Amino acid sequence: MEKLPVEIFDLILAHLTLTDWKCLRLTSRTIYIRLSSFSSYSHLHPIVLSPKSSSGITLLEKVTSIQGIDHLSLSNFNFTNLDTLLQTSDSFQLCLNKLTSLSFSGCTTLIDSLIFYKLLSYCTSLEKLDLSNYKFFFLSNNFSQNLKIYPSIKRLNLNGNIHLSDYSFNHLMKSFPNIEALHLLGIPLRSSLNSSENRIFLTFENVCSYIQQHQECFQALAISFEPTLSCDTQIKRLFLTIPSKLTYFHIDGTLTVSTLLHFLLLFDNKLETLVVGRLVLDHTGCQPLFSAIHEYASNLKHLCVFLNAPIKYYGTQQQKIRFPVLHPSSDISLSSLKQLNDLDIQTLYPLNEIDLINLFRNSLINLKKLSLPRNTTDDTIKFICTQSLFVSSLTHLNLNNCPSLTNHSLLLINKYLLSLEELTINDNININDFAFIGLSICGIGKSIEWLEQIIINRQFIDDLSIWTYTITHQTLCKCQLPTYLSSSCIKLRLKDFNFDYDESSDRILSILTEHKLFNEYFSSINNLKYLRVLKLHQCIQLTNRLFRFGIHSLPDLKYLDISLCDKINDKNLSLIGQACPSIETIDLTGCHQISENGKVTLKKHAKRVKIIDF
């Protein structure tokens, strides 16, 4: 560490927290001096200050010139804390002066608007202000007392503030005349009934009026509507003319495809991000939706569509979803979307296997993130892995609640999607440990099933005493006798193997996976060297074999979710730390067979890990 160049040293520090710094300072005198110098803090980007901890304030006071702090969170401060800090800390004032992003998101204490505006007066460079989920702030009645404006602020996040009223909104927006990005998600806009409601609710008419007056300035808009608000009449009035600069549009309301088409025509192929919530399809299915996007949104980079699926609950029974019967989609395409890199179609339940294959055929070459619907099959995954144009670029794959997927899909993913950084396979009853090991074993006869025809070295068969096999040469035999056999000509079976979790079968797996040729013929989850997030929520077939034979070398894995995997217990948990040295978070919620001793063992071997267990 002491001999590292300064640039490498600073790069390492950029990934460490303040707590890590304190520990690292004790390792050598050189590091202590380096971390104690002013320049060591210049690379910092986000800081979360807390009135209960002095470390953040101490950091601000140690430096005389803060160039790298661009985001500050004050979510834990109340009126008194802020007022005291403003009056007593010159470093805090200096930090505010250079700040570009400030957050009060999720704050649970009341900060009067007077102290809020006083604080903003120091933020001369501030561009982004996050007031999301800050319900108490908007109970203040002092908005009208502020006469200052803050021209530097261009991005304002008000998501989740259900107490925001027309009165508060109007006075707040007068202070920020140059807003280019406005987020109002989680505030269900309703139509006003009388003028007295402007101090109680945020109404559609009021927000619509503001947007129409400033629509030439907007680059990003996120907005929610109450389900009763009419799409075809009121929501269409959101824009009077073409919003020439708008590239990000998130609309959460009960929309028809015709209303969405109305917006797309207005945007004139300028949108780069489109997120649509609660879309309603008619009997024609998904084809009108894809036709509209294909023709009028060809510059999209991010597309996410949520259908307004009817959900009903029956007492204490599990959630049941009843989908209306729609005509099958046909000839759907997004081939005009050359720049699309993020596609989320999880809730497009009318799409079947043929639709999905047609959608991915000869298109979406730059796709990096993909979320697929519940009708996704093994054949869909096979097409993506072997024939799609984006197989080498895909970094995020979400297969949440795709019940028909089997081990074959994961084996294909292990072999072909080598750039994956995040993989989600939640709520699956078919996929088991063997897919992560790289094996597909037929239940009848315990025979090995191959993804495709390969040539097997005879040594791999003769070296191991775990096989029984039969050889039947096919007409078009590709065997290279006597050294190599074609997988289509030999049927390999595991001798005395049991699918249940027992020591005898584990010895067989150990012999098999430790053979020098195993990785040549079988693709395990460890092929995904860049994997950082793995979510396996409620994959009920998983056992502790996952840690002994499956996950044994994922150096970049930081997050693992095995919640509600009922068969997983304390055994082999200690192996996670060695297999995943970067692991930071493991979700064990609902893993009732994992004891407190098991968690202690896990933390002993993975010292940085945070265990989630509700």
Coordinates of C-alpha atoms in Angstrom, one line a residue:
M1 CA 0.0 0.0 0.0
E2 CA 2.8 2.4 0.9
K3 CA 4.5 2.0 -2.5
L4 CA 1.3 2.6 -4.5
P5 CA 1.3 5.6 -6.9
V6 CA -0.9 8.5 -5.6
E7 CA -3.4 8.0 -8.4
I8 CA -4.0 4.3 -7.5
F9 CA -4.1 5.2 -3.8
D10 CA -6.8 7.9 -4.4
L11 CA -8.8 5.4 -6.6
I12 CA -8.9 2.9 -3.7
L13 CA -10.0 5.6 -1.2
A14 CA -12.8 6.6 -3.5
H15 CA -14.5 3.3 -2.8
L16 CA -14.1 3.4 1.0
T17 CA -16.3 5.0 3.7
L18 CA -15.2 7.4 6.4
T19 CA -15.3 4.4 8.9
D20 CA -12.9 2.5 6.6
W21 CA -10.6 5.4 6.5
K22 CA -10.3 5.5 10.2
C23 CA -9.3 1.9 10.3
L24 CA -6.9 2.2 7.4
R25 CA -5.1 5.1 9.1
L26 CA -3.9 2.8 11.8
T27 CA -2.1 0.4 9.4
S28 CA 1.0 2.5 8.7
R29 CA 2.5 5.9 9.2
T30 CA 2.6 6.7 5.5
I31 CA -1.1 6.0 5.1
Y32 CA -1.9 8.0 8.3
I33 CA -0.1 11.0 6.8
R34 CA -1.7 10.6 3.4
L35 CA -5.3 10.3 4.9
S36 CA -4.7 13.2 7.2
S37 CA -3.8 15.6 4.4
F38 CA -6.3 17.9 2.9
S39 CA -5.9 16.5 -0.6
S40 CA -7.2 13.1 0.6
Y41 CA -10.7 14.5 1.0
S42 CA -10.8 16.3 -2.3
H43 CA -12.2 13.3 -4.2
L44 CA -15.3 13.0 -2.0
H45 CA -18.6 13.1 -3.9
P46 CA -21.6 12.3 -1.6
I47 CA -21.7 13.0 2.2
V48 CA -24.5 12.2 4.6
L49 CA -24.4 14.4 7.7
S50 CA -26.0 13.4 11.0
P51 CA -26.4 15.5 14.1
K52 CA -25.7 12.4 16.2
S53 CA -22.2 11.8 14.6
S54 CA -19.4 14.3 14.5
S55 CA -17.3 12.5 11.8
G56 CA -19.0 14.3 8.9
I57 CA -18.7 17.8 10.5
T58 CA -15.1 17.1 11.5
L59 CA -14.4 16.2 7.9
L60 CA -15.8 19.5 6.7
E61 CA -13.8 21.4 9.3
K62 CA -10.5 19.7 8.3
V63 CA -10.6 21.0 4.8
T64 CA -10.2 24.5 3.6
S65 CA -11.1 23.9 -0.1
I66 CA -13.8 21.3 -0.9
Q67 CA -13.8 20.6 -4.6
G68 CA -15.2 17.1 -4.8
I69 CA -18.3 17.2 -2.6
D70 CA -21.2 17.5 -5.0
H71 CA -24.0 15.9 -2.9
L72 CA -25.0 16.5 0.7
S73 CA -27.9 14.8 2.6
L74 CA -29.4 16.5 5.6
S75 CA -32.3 14.1 6.1
N76 CA -31.6 13.6 9.8
F77 CA -31.5 17.3 10.8
N78 CA -34.3 19.3 12.5
F79 CA -34.8 23.0 12.8
T80 CA -32.5 23.5 15.8
N81 CA -29.7 21.3 14.4
L82 CA -29.6 23.2 11.1
D83 CA -29.9 26.7 12.7
T84 CA -27.0 25.9 15.0
L85 CA -24.9 24.5 12.3
L86 CA -25.4 27.5 10.0
Q87 CA -24.4 29.8 12.8
T88 CA -21.4 28.0 14.2
S89 CA -19.7 26.2 11.2
D90 CA -17.9 28.2 8.6
S91 CA -16.9 25.0 6.8
F92 CA -20.6 24.0 6.5
Q93 CA -21.4 27.3 4.9
L94 CA -18.4 26.9 2.5
C95 CA -19.6 23.4 1.6
L96 CA -23.1 24.8 0.8
N97 CA -21.7 27.4 -1.4
K98 CA -20.0 24.9 -3.6
L99 CA -22.7 22.2 -3.5
T100 CA -24.5 21.0 -6.6
S101 CA -27.0 18.6 -5.0
L102 CA -28.8 18.8 -1.7
S103 CA -31.2 16.2 -0.2
F104 CA -33.8 16.2 2.5
S105 CA -35.3 12.9 1.2
G106 CA -37.3 10.9 3.7
C107 CA -36.8 13.4 6.5
T108 CA -39.0 12.7 9.5
T109 CA -38.5 15.9 11.4
L110 CA -40.2 19.3 10.8
I111 CA -38.0 22.0 9.3
D112 CA -39.7 25.3 9.0
S113 CA -39.6 26.9 5.6
L114 CA -37.9 30.0 7.0
I115 CA -34.7 28.0 7.9
F116 CA -35.0 26.1 4.7
Y117 CA -34.8 29.3 2.6
K118 CA -32.1 30.6 4.8
L119 CA -30.0 27.5 4.1
L120 CA -30.7 27.8 0.3
S121 CA -29.3 31.4 0.4
Y122 CA -25.8 29.9 0.9
C123 CA -26.3 27.4 -2.0
T124 CA -25.3 29.6 -4.9
S125 CA -24.2 26.7 -7.1
L126 CA -27.0 24.3 -6.2
E127 CA -28.6 22.6 -9.2
K128 CA -30.6 19.6 -7.7
L129 CA -32.9 19.7 -4.7
D130 CA -34.4 16.5 -3.4
L131 CA -37.5 17.0 -1.1
S132 CA -39.0 13.6 -1.8
N133 CA -41.1 11.9 0.9
Y134 CA -40.7 14.9 3.2
K135 CA -44.3 15.1 4.4
F136 CA -43.8 17.4 7.5
F137 CA -42.1 20.1 5.5
F138 CA -45.2 20.9 3.5
L139 CA -47.3 21.4 6.7
S140 CA -45.5 24.8 7.1
N141 CA -47.5 28.0 6.4
N142 CA -44.5 30.2 5.8
F143 CA -44.0 29.7 2.1
S144 CA -45.6 33.1 1.2
Q145 CA -43.1 34.9 3.4
N146 CA -40.1 34.1 1.1
L147 CA -39.4 36.7 -1.5
K148 CA -36.0 35.4 -2.7
I149 CA -35.5 33.3 -5.8
Y150 CA -32.9 30.7 -6.5
P151 CA -32.1 30.6 -10.2
S152 CA -29.4 28.0 -10.0
I153 CA -31.8 25.2 -9.0
K154 CA -33.0 23.3 -12.1
R155 CA -34.0 19.8 -10.9
L156 CA -36.6 19.5 -8.2
N157 CA -37.8 16.1 -6.7
L158 CA -41.1 16.3 -4.8
N159 CA -42.0 12.6 -5.1
G160 CA -44.2 11.1 -2.4
N161 CA -45.3 14.3 -0.7
I162 CA -49.0 13.6 -0.4
H163 CA -49.5 16.7 1.8
L164 CA -48.3 19.0 -0.9
S165 CA -51.1 21.4 -1.7
D166 CA -51.6 23.9 -4.5
Y167 CA -50.8 26.7 -2.1
S168 CA -47.4 25.2 -1.1
F169 CA -46.6 24.2 -4.7
N170 CA -47.3 27.6 -6.1
H171 CA -45.2 29.5 -3.6
L172 CA -42.4 26.9 -3.8
M173 CA -42.2 27.1 -7.6
K174 CA -42.0 30.9 -7.5
S175 CA -38.7 30.5 -5.7
F176 CA -37.3 28.3 -8.4
P177 CA -38.0 30.0 -11.8
N178 CA -35.6 27.9 -13.9
I179 CA -36.8 24.4 -13.2
E180 CA -36.0 22.0 -16.0
A181 CA -36.8 18.6 -14.3
L182 CA -39.8 18.2 -12.0
H183 CA -40.7 14.9 -10.3
L184 CA -44.2 14.5 -8.8
L185 CA -44.6 10.8 -8.5
G186 CA -46.6 9.4 -5.6
I187 CA -48.8 12.5 -5.5
P188 CA -52.1 11.4 -7.1
L189 CA -53.3 14.5 -8.9
R190 CA -57.1 14.9 -8.8
S191 CA -59.5 17.3 -10.4
S192 CA -60.4 20.3 -8.1
L193 CA -64.0 20.6 -6.9
N194 CA -63.8 24.0 -5.3
S195 CA -61.3 26.8 -4.7
S196 CA -60.9 26.0 -1.0
E197 CA -59.1 22.7 -1.8
N198 CA -56.0 24.6 -2.9
R199 CA -54.7 24.5 0.7
I200 CA -55.4 20.8 1.0
F201 CA -54.6 19.0 -2.3
L202 CA -52.4 19.3 -5.2
T203 CA -54.8 19.4 -8.1
F204 CA -54.4 18.5 -11.8
E205 CA -55.6 21.9 -13.0
N206 CA -53.0 23.8 -11.0
V207 CA -50.1 21.5 -12.1
C208 CA -51.3 21.5 -15.7
S209 CA -51.4 25.3 -15.7
Y210 CA -47.8 25.5 -14.4
I211 CA -46.6 22.9 -16.9
Q212 CA -48.2 24.7 -19.8
Q213 CA -46.6 28.0 -18.8
H214 CA -43.1 26.5 -18.5
Q215 CA -43.3 23.5 -21.0
E216 CA -40.5 25.0 -23.2
C217 CA -38.1 24.7 -20.3
F218 CA -38.8 21.1 -19.2
Q219 CA -36.2 18.4 -20.0
A220 CA -37.7 15.9 -17.5
L221 CA -41.2 15.4 -16.1
A222 CA -42.5 12.7 -13.8
I223 CA -46.2 12.9 -12.8
S224 CA -48.9 10.8 -11.2
F225 CA -52.7 10.9 -11.6
E226 CA -55.6 9.6 -9.5
P227 CA -57.2 6.6 -11.2
T228 CA -60.5 8.4 -11.6
L229 CA -58.9 11.2 -13.7
S230 CA -60.0 10.8 -17.3
C231 CA -57.3 10.1 -19.8
D232 CA -59.0 11.0 -23.0
T233 CA -60.1 14.5 -21.8
Q234 CA -58.1 15.9 -19.0
I235 CA -54.6 14.3 -19.1
K236 CA -54.3 15.0 -22.8
R237 CA -54.4 18.7 -21.9
L238 CA -51.1 18.5 -20.1
F239 CA -49.3 20.0 -23.0
L240 CA -50.7 22.7 -25.4
T241 CA -47.8 22.6 -27.8
I242 CA -44.7 20.5 -28.5
P243 CA -42.4 20.5 -25.5
S244 CA -39.2 20.9 -27.6
K245 CA -36.7 20.0 -24.8
L246 CA -38.4 17.2 -23.1
T247 CA -36.4 14.0 -23.2
Y248 CA -37.6 12.2 -20.0
F249 CA -41.3 11.5 -19.4
H250 CA -42.7 9.3 -16.6
I251 CA -46.4 9.2 -16.4
D252 CA -48.2 7.1 -13.8
G253 CA -52.0 7.0 -14.4
T254 CA -54.7 4.9 -16.0
L255 CA -53.8 5.5 -19.7
T256 CA -55.1 4.1 -22.9
V257 CA -52.8 3.4 -25.9
S258 CA -54.6 6.3 -27.8
T259 CA -53.6 8.7 -25.0
L260 CA -50.0 7.5 -25.0
L261 CA -50.0 7.9 -28.8
H262 CA -51.2 11.5 -28.4
F263 CA -48.2 12.3 -26.2
L264 CA -45.7 10.5 -28.5
L265 CA -47.0 12.5 -31.5
L266 CA -46.4 15.7 -29.5
F267 CA -42.9 14.7 -28.5
D268 CA -42.0 14.1 -32.1
N269 CA -39.3 11.4 -31.6
K270 CA -37.4 13.5 -29.1
L271 CA -37.9 11.3 -26.0
E272 CA -35.0 9.3 -24.6
T273 CA -36.7 7.9 -21.6
L274 CA -40.4 6.8 -21.4
V275 CA -41.9 5.2 -18.3
V276 CA -45.6 4.4 -18.4
G277 CA -47.6 3.2 -15.4
R278 CA -51.1 1.6 -15.4
L279 CA -51.5 1.3 -19.2
V280 CA -54.8 -0.2 -20.3
L281 CA -54.8 -2.4 -23.4
D282 CA -57.9 -3.2 -25.5
H283 CA -58.8 -6.5 -27.1
T284 CA -56.1 -6.0 -29.8
G285 CA -53.3 -6.7 -27.2
C286 CA -49.8 -5.2 -27.4
Q287 CA -49.5 -4.6 -31.1
P288 CA -50.9 -1.0 -31.1
L289 CA -48.5 -0.1 -28.2
F290 CA -45.4 -1.4 -30.0
S291 CA -46.5 0.1 -33.3
A292 CA -46.9 3.6 -31.7
I293 CA -43.5 3.3 -30.0
H294 CA -41.8 1.9 -33.1
E295 CA -43.0 4.8 -35.2
Y296 CA -43.0 7.8 -32.9
A297 CA -40.3 7.1 -30.2
S298 CA -37.3 5.8 -32.2
N299 CA -34.8 7.8 -30.1
L300 CA -35.7 6.0 -26.8
K301 CA -32.8 4.7 -24.7
H302 CA -35.0 3.6 -21.7
L303 CA -38.5 2.1 -22.1
C304 CA -40.6 0.8 -19.2
V305 CA -44.3 -0.1 -19.5
F306 CA -46.6 -1.3 -16.6
L307 CA -50.0 -2.6 -17.4
N308 CA -53.0 -1.8 -15.2
A309 CA -53.5 -5.5 -14.3
P310 CA -56.6 -6.2 -12.1
I311 CA -55.5 -7.6 -8.7
K312 CA -57.9 -9.1 -6.2
Y313 CA -57.4 -10.4 -2.8
Y314 CA -59.5 -13.2 -1.2
G315 CA -59.3 -13.0 2.6
T316 CA -56.0 -14.4 3.7
Q317 CA -55.4 -16.3 0.5
Q318 CA -52.5 -15.6 -1.7
Q319 CA -52.7 -12.8 -4.2
K320 CA -54.6 -13.8 -7.4
I321 CA -54.3 -11.9 -10.6
R322 CA -57.1 -12.2 -13.2
F323 CA -56.0 -11.1 -16.6
P324 CA -58.5 -10.2 -19.3
V325 CA -58.4 -12.3 -22.5
L326 CA -56.8 -10.4 -25.3
H327 CA -56.0 -11.4 -28.9
P328 CA -52.4 -12.7 -29.3
S329 CA -50.0 -10.0 -30.5
S330 CA -48.3 -10.4 -33.8
D331 CA -45.5 -8.8 -35.8
I332 CA -44.4 -6.7 -32.9
S333 CA -41.1 -4.9 -33.3
L334 CA -38.9 -2.2 -31.8
S335 CA -36.3 -2.4 -34.6
S336 CA -36.4 1.4 -35.1
L337 CA -35.1 1.9 -31.5
K338 CA -31.4 1.7 -32.4
Q339 CA -30.3 3.4 -29.2
L340 CA -32.4 1.5 -26.7
N341 CA -30.3 0.1 -23.8
D342 CA -33.0 -0.5 -21.1
L343 CA -36.2 -2.4 -21.7
D344 CA -38.7 -3.3 -19.0
I345 CA -41.8 -5.3 -20.2
Q346 CA -42.4 -7.4 -17.0
T347 CA -46.1 -6.7 -16.9
L348 CA -46.9 -7.2 -20.6
Y349 CA -48.6 -10.4 -19.9
P350 CA -50.2 -10.8 -23.4
L351 CA -46.7 -11.4 -24.9
N352 CA -46.1 -15.0 -25.6
E353 CA -42.9 -16.9 -26.6
I354 CA -43.3 -16.2 -30.3
D355 CA -43.9 -12.5 -29.6
L356 CA -40.8 -12.2 -27.5
I357 CA -38.6 -14.0 -30.1
N358 CA -39.9 -11.7 -32.8
L359 CA -39.3 -8.7 -30.7
F360 CA -35.6 -9.6 -30.2
R361 CA -35.0 -10.8 -33.7
N362 CA -32.4 -8.7 -35.5
S363 CA -32.9 -5.7 -33.2
L364 CA -31.9 -3.9 -30.0
I365 CA -28.1 -4.3 -30.6
N366 CA -27.3 -1.9 -27.7
L367 CA -29.5 -3.4 -25.1
K368 CA -27.9 -3.6 -21.6
K369 CA -30.9 -4.0 -19.2
L370 CA -33.8 -6.3 -19.8
S371 CA -36.8 -7.3 -17.7
L372 CA -39.0 -10.0 -19.1
P373 CA -42.7 -10.9 -18.6
R374 CA -44.0 -14.0 -16.8
N375 CA -44.7 -15.9 -20.1
T376 CA -40.9 -16.1 -20.8
T377 CA -39.9 -19.7 -21.5
D378 CA -36.6 -21.7 -21.8
D379 CA -36.9 -21.2 -25.6
T380 CA -37.0 -17.5 -25.2
I381 CA -33.9 -17.5 -23.1
K382 CA -32.2 -19.8 -25.6
F383 CA -33.0 -17.4 -28.4
I384 CA -31.6 -14.5 -26.4
C385 CA -28.4 -16.4 -25.5
T386 CA -27.7 -17.9 -28.9
Q387 CA -29.2 -15.6 -31.6
S388 CA -29.8 -12.1 -30.2
L389 CA -27.6 -9.2 -31.2
F390 CA -27.3 -8.0 -27.6
V391 CA -25.9 -11.2 -26.0
S392 CA -22.5 -9.7 -25.4
S393 CA -23.7 -6.3 -24.1
L394 CA -26.5 -7.4 -21.7
T395 CA -25.5 -6.5 -18.1
H396 CA -28.9 -6.7 -16.2
L397 CA -31.4 -9.5 -16.6
N398 CA -34.7 -9.6 -14.6
L399 CA -36.6 -12.9 -14.7
N400 CA -38.8 -12.1 -11.7
N401 CA -41.8 -14.4 -11.5
C402 CA -41.2 -16.4 -14.6
P403 CA -42.6 -19.7 -13.3
S404 CA -42.0 -21.8 -16.4
L405 CA -38.2 -21.3 -16.5
T406 CA -36.1 -24.4 -15.6
N407 CA -32.4 -25.2 -15.1
H408 CA -31.8 -25.0 -18.9
S409 CA -32.4 -21.3 -18.8
L410 CA -29.8 -20.7 -16.1
L411 CA -27.3 -23.0 -17.8
L412 CA -27.6 -20.9 -21.0
I413 CA -27.2 -17.7 -19.0
N414 CA -24.1 -19.1 -17.3
K415 CA -22.6 -20.0 -20.7
Y416 CA -23.5 -17.0 -22.9
L417 CA -24.3 -13.9 -20.9
L418 CA -20.8 -13.3 -19.6
S419 CA -21.2 -9.5 -19.2
L420 CA -24.0 -9.8 -16.6
E421 CA -23.7 -7.6 -13.6
E422 CA -27.2 -8.2 -12.1
L423 CA -29.4 -11.3 -12.3
T424 CA -32.8 -11.7 -10.8
I425 CA -34.6 -15.1 -10.7
N426 CA -37.2 -14.5 -8.0
D427 CA -40.2 -16.7 -7.3
N428 CA -39.2 -19.8 -9.2
I429 CA -40.1 -23.4 -8.2
N430 CA -38.1 -25.2 -10.8
I431 CA -34.5 -24.0 -10.7
N432 CA -32.3 -25.8 -8.2
D433 CA -28.7 -26.0 -7.1
F434 CA -27.5 -28.0 -10.1
A435 CA -28.1 -25.1 -12.5
F436 CA -25.7 -23.0 -10.4
I437 CA -23.2 -25.9 -10.4
G438 CA -23.6 -26.1 -14.2
L439 CA -25.4 -29.4 -14.4
S440 CA -28.7 -30.6 -15.8
I441 CA -29.6 -34.0 -14.3
C442 CA -32.6 -35.9 -15.5
G443 CA -34.7 -37.1 -12.7
I444 CA -35.3 -40.5 -14.3
G445 CA -32.0 -42.4 -14.4
K446 CA -30.0 -39.5 -13.1
S447 CA -28.5 -39.0 -16.6
I448 CA -26.7 -35.9 -17.7
E449 CA -28.6 -33.6 -20.1
W450 CA -26.4 -31.6 -22.5
L451 CA -27.4 -28.1 -23.7
E452 CA -25.9 -28.8 -27.1
Q453 CA -23.8 -31.5 -28.8
I454 CA -20.2 -31.5 -27.6
I455 CA -17.1 -33.8 -27.9
I456 CA -16.1 -35.4 -24.6
N457 CA -12.6 -36.5 -23.8
R458 CA -12.7 -40.2 -22.9
Q459 CA -10.4 -39.4 -19.9
F460 CA -13.2 -37.4 -18.2
I461 CA -15.3 -40.6 -18.2
D462 CA -12.7 -43.2 -17.4
D463 CA -11.1 -41.1 -14.5
L464 CA -14.3 -41.0 -12.5
S465 CA -15.9 -44.0 -10.8
I466 CA -19.2 -42.2 -10.4
W467 CA -20.6 -43.0 -13.9
T468 CA -22.6 -45.7 -15.5
Y469 CA -23.0 -45.3 -19.2
T470 CA -24.1 -46.7 -22.5
I471 CA -22.7 -45.9 -25.9
T472 CA -24.8 -46.0 -29.0
H473 CA -23.2 -44.5 -32.1
Q474 CA -25.6 -42.5 -34.2
T475 CA -25.8 -42.5 -38.0
L476 CA -24.2 -39.1 -38.2
C477 CA -21.6 -39.9 -35.5
K478 CA -19.1 -37.2 -34.7
C479 CA -17.0 -39.3 -32.3
Q480 CA -13.2 -39.2 -32.7
L481 CA -12.4 -42.6 -31.5
P482 CA -10.7 -43.8 -29.4
T483 CA -10.0 -40.5 -27.5
Y484 CA -13.2 -38.5 -27.9
L485 CA -16.9 -39.3 -27.8
S486 CA -19.9 -37.2 -29.0
S487 CA -22.4 -36.4 -26.3
S488 CA -25.1 -37.6 -28.6
C489 CA -23.6 -41.1 -28.7
I490 CA -23.1 -41.6 -24.9
K491 CA -25.6 -41.6 -22.1
L492 CA -23.9 -40.7 -18.8
R493 CA -25.6 -41.5 -15.6
L494 CA -24.6 -40.7 -12.0
K495 CA -24.2 -43.9 -10.1
D496 CA -25.9 -44.1 -6.6
F497 CA -26.8 -40.4 -6.8
N498 CA -29.6 -38.9 -4.7
F499 CA -31.2 -35.5 -5.3
D500 CA -31.8 -35.2 -1.6
Y501 CA -29.2 -33.3 0.4
D502 CA -27.0 -36.2 1.8
E503 CA -23.3 -36.8 2.3
S504 CA -23.0 -39.7 -0.2
S505 CA -24.4 -37.6 -3.1
D506 CA -22.2 -34.7 -2.0
R507 CA -19.1 -36.8 -2.3
I508 CA -20.2 -37.7 -5.9
L509 CA -20.6 -34.0 -6.7
S510 CA -17.3 -33.2 -5.1
I511 CA -15.5 -35.8 -7.3
L512 CA -17.2 -34.5 -10.4
T513 CA -16.8 -30.7 -9.9
E514 CA -13.1 -31.1 -8.9
H515 CA -12.1 -32.9 -12.0
K516 CA -9.8 -30.8 -14.2
L517 CA -12.1 -31.1 -17.2
F518 CA -15.3 -30.2 -15.5
N519 CA -15.3 -26.5 -16.4
E520 CA -14.6 -27.4 -20.0
Y521 CA -17.9 -29.2 -20.3
F522 CA -20.1 -27.5 -17.8
S523 CA -20.9 -23.8 -17.3
S524 CA -21.5 -22.8 -13.7
I525 CA -22.6 -19.5 -12.2
N526 CA -18.9 -18.7 -11.6
N527 CA -18.5 -17.9 -15.4
L528 CA -20.3 -14.6 -14.6
K529 CA -17.2 -12.9 -13.4
Y530 CA -18.7 -9.4 -13.4
L531 CA -21.8 -10.4 -11.4
R532 CA -22.5 -7.9 -8.6
V533 CA -26.1 -8.6 -7.7
L534 CA -27.8 -12.0 -7.5
K535 CA -31.5 -12.2 -6.4
L536 CA -33.0 -15.6 -5.7
H537 CA -36.0 -14.6 -3.6
Q538 CA -38.3 -17.6 -2.9
C539 CA -36.4 -20.1 -5.1
I540 CA -37.7 -22.9 -2.9
Q541 CA -35.6 -25.7 -4.4
L542 CA -32.3 -24.2 -3.4
T543 CA -30.2 -25.9 -0.6
N544 CA -26.8 -25.4 0.9
R545 CA -25.3 -27.1 -2.1
L546 CA -25.5 -23.7 -3.7
F547 CA -22.6 -22.5 -1.5
R548 CA -20.5 -25.7 -1.5
F549 CA -20.6 -26.6 -5.2
G550 CA -22.3 -23.6 -6.9
I551 CA -21.1 -20.2 -5.8
H552 CA -17.3 -20.6 -5.2
S553 CA -15.7 -17.8 -7.2
L554 CA -17.7 -14.6 -7.7
P555 CA -15.2 -11.9 -6.8
D556 CA -17.4 -8.9 -7.6
L557 CA -20.6 -10.1 -6.0
K558 CA -21.9 -7.5 -3.5
Y559 CA -25.5 -8.3 -3.0
L560 CA -27.1 -11.8 -2.5
D561 CA -30.8 -12.3 -1.9
I562 CA -31.8 -15.8 -0.7
S563 CA -34.9 -14.7 1.3
L564 CA -37.7 -17.3 1.7
C565 CA -35.5 -20.1 0.5
D566 CA -36.8 -22.5 3.1
K567 CA -34.3 -25.4 2.6
I568 CA -31.2 -23.3 3.3
N569 CA -29.7 -23.8 6.8
D570 CA -26.5 -23.1 8.6
K571 CA -24.4 -25.5 6.7
N572 CA -21.7 -24.1 4.3
L573 CA -22.6 -20.5 5.1
S574 CA -19.0 -19.9 6.1
L575 CA -17.9 -20.5 2.5
I576 CA -19.7 -17.4 1.2
G577 CA -17.0 -15.0 2.5
Q578 CA -14.2 -16.9 0.7
A579 CA -16.2 -17.3 -2.6
C580 CA -17.4 -13.7 -2.6
P581 CA -14.7 -11.5 -1.0
S582 CA -16.6 -8.3 -2.0
I583 CA -20.0 -9.4 -0.5
E584 CA -21.6 -6.5 1.4
T585 CA -25.3 -7.5 1.8
I586 CA -27.1 -10.8 2.2
D587 CA -30.9 -11.0 2.6
L588 CA -31.9 -14.0 4.8
T589 CA -35.5 -12.9 5.4
G590 CA -37.7 -15.9 5.9
C591 CA -34.8 -18.4 6.0
H592 CA -36.1 -20.0 9.2
Q593 CA -33.6 -22.8 9.3
I594 CA -30.7 -20.4 9.6
S595 CA -30.0 -19.9 13.3
E596 CA -28.3 -17.0 15.1
N597 CA -25.1 -19.2 15.3
G598 CA -25.2 -19.5 11.5
K599 CA -25.4 -15.7 11.1
V600 CA -22.5 -15.3 13.5
T601 CA -20.5 -17.8 11.5
L602 CA -21.4 -16.0 8.3
K603 CA -20.3 -12.6 9.6
K604 CA -17.1 -14.2 11.0
H605 CA -16.0 -15.2 7.5
A606 CA -17.5 -12.2 5.7
K607 CA -16.6 -9.4 8.0
R608 CA -18.0 -6.6 5.8
V609 CA -21.4 -8.2 5.2
K610 CA -24.7 -6.7 6.4
I611 CA -27.4 -9.3 7.1
I612 CA -31.0 -8.4 6.3
D613 CA -33.5 -10.5 8.3
F614 CA -37.0 -9.3 9.0

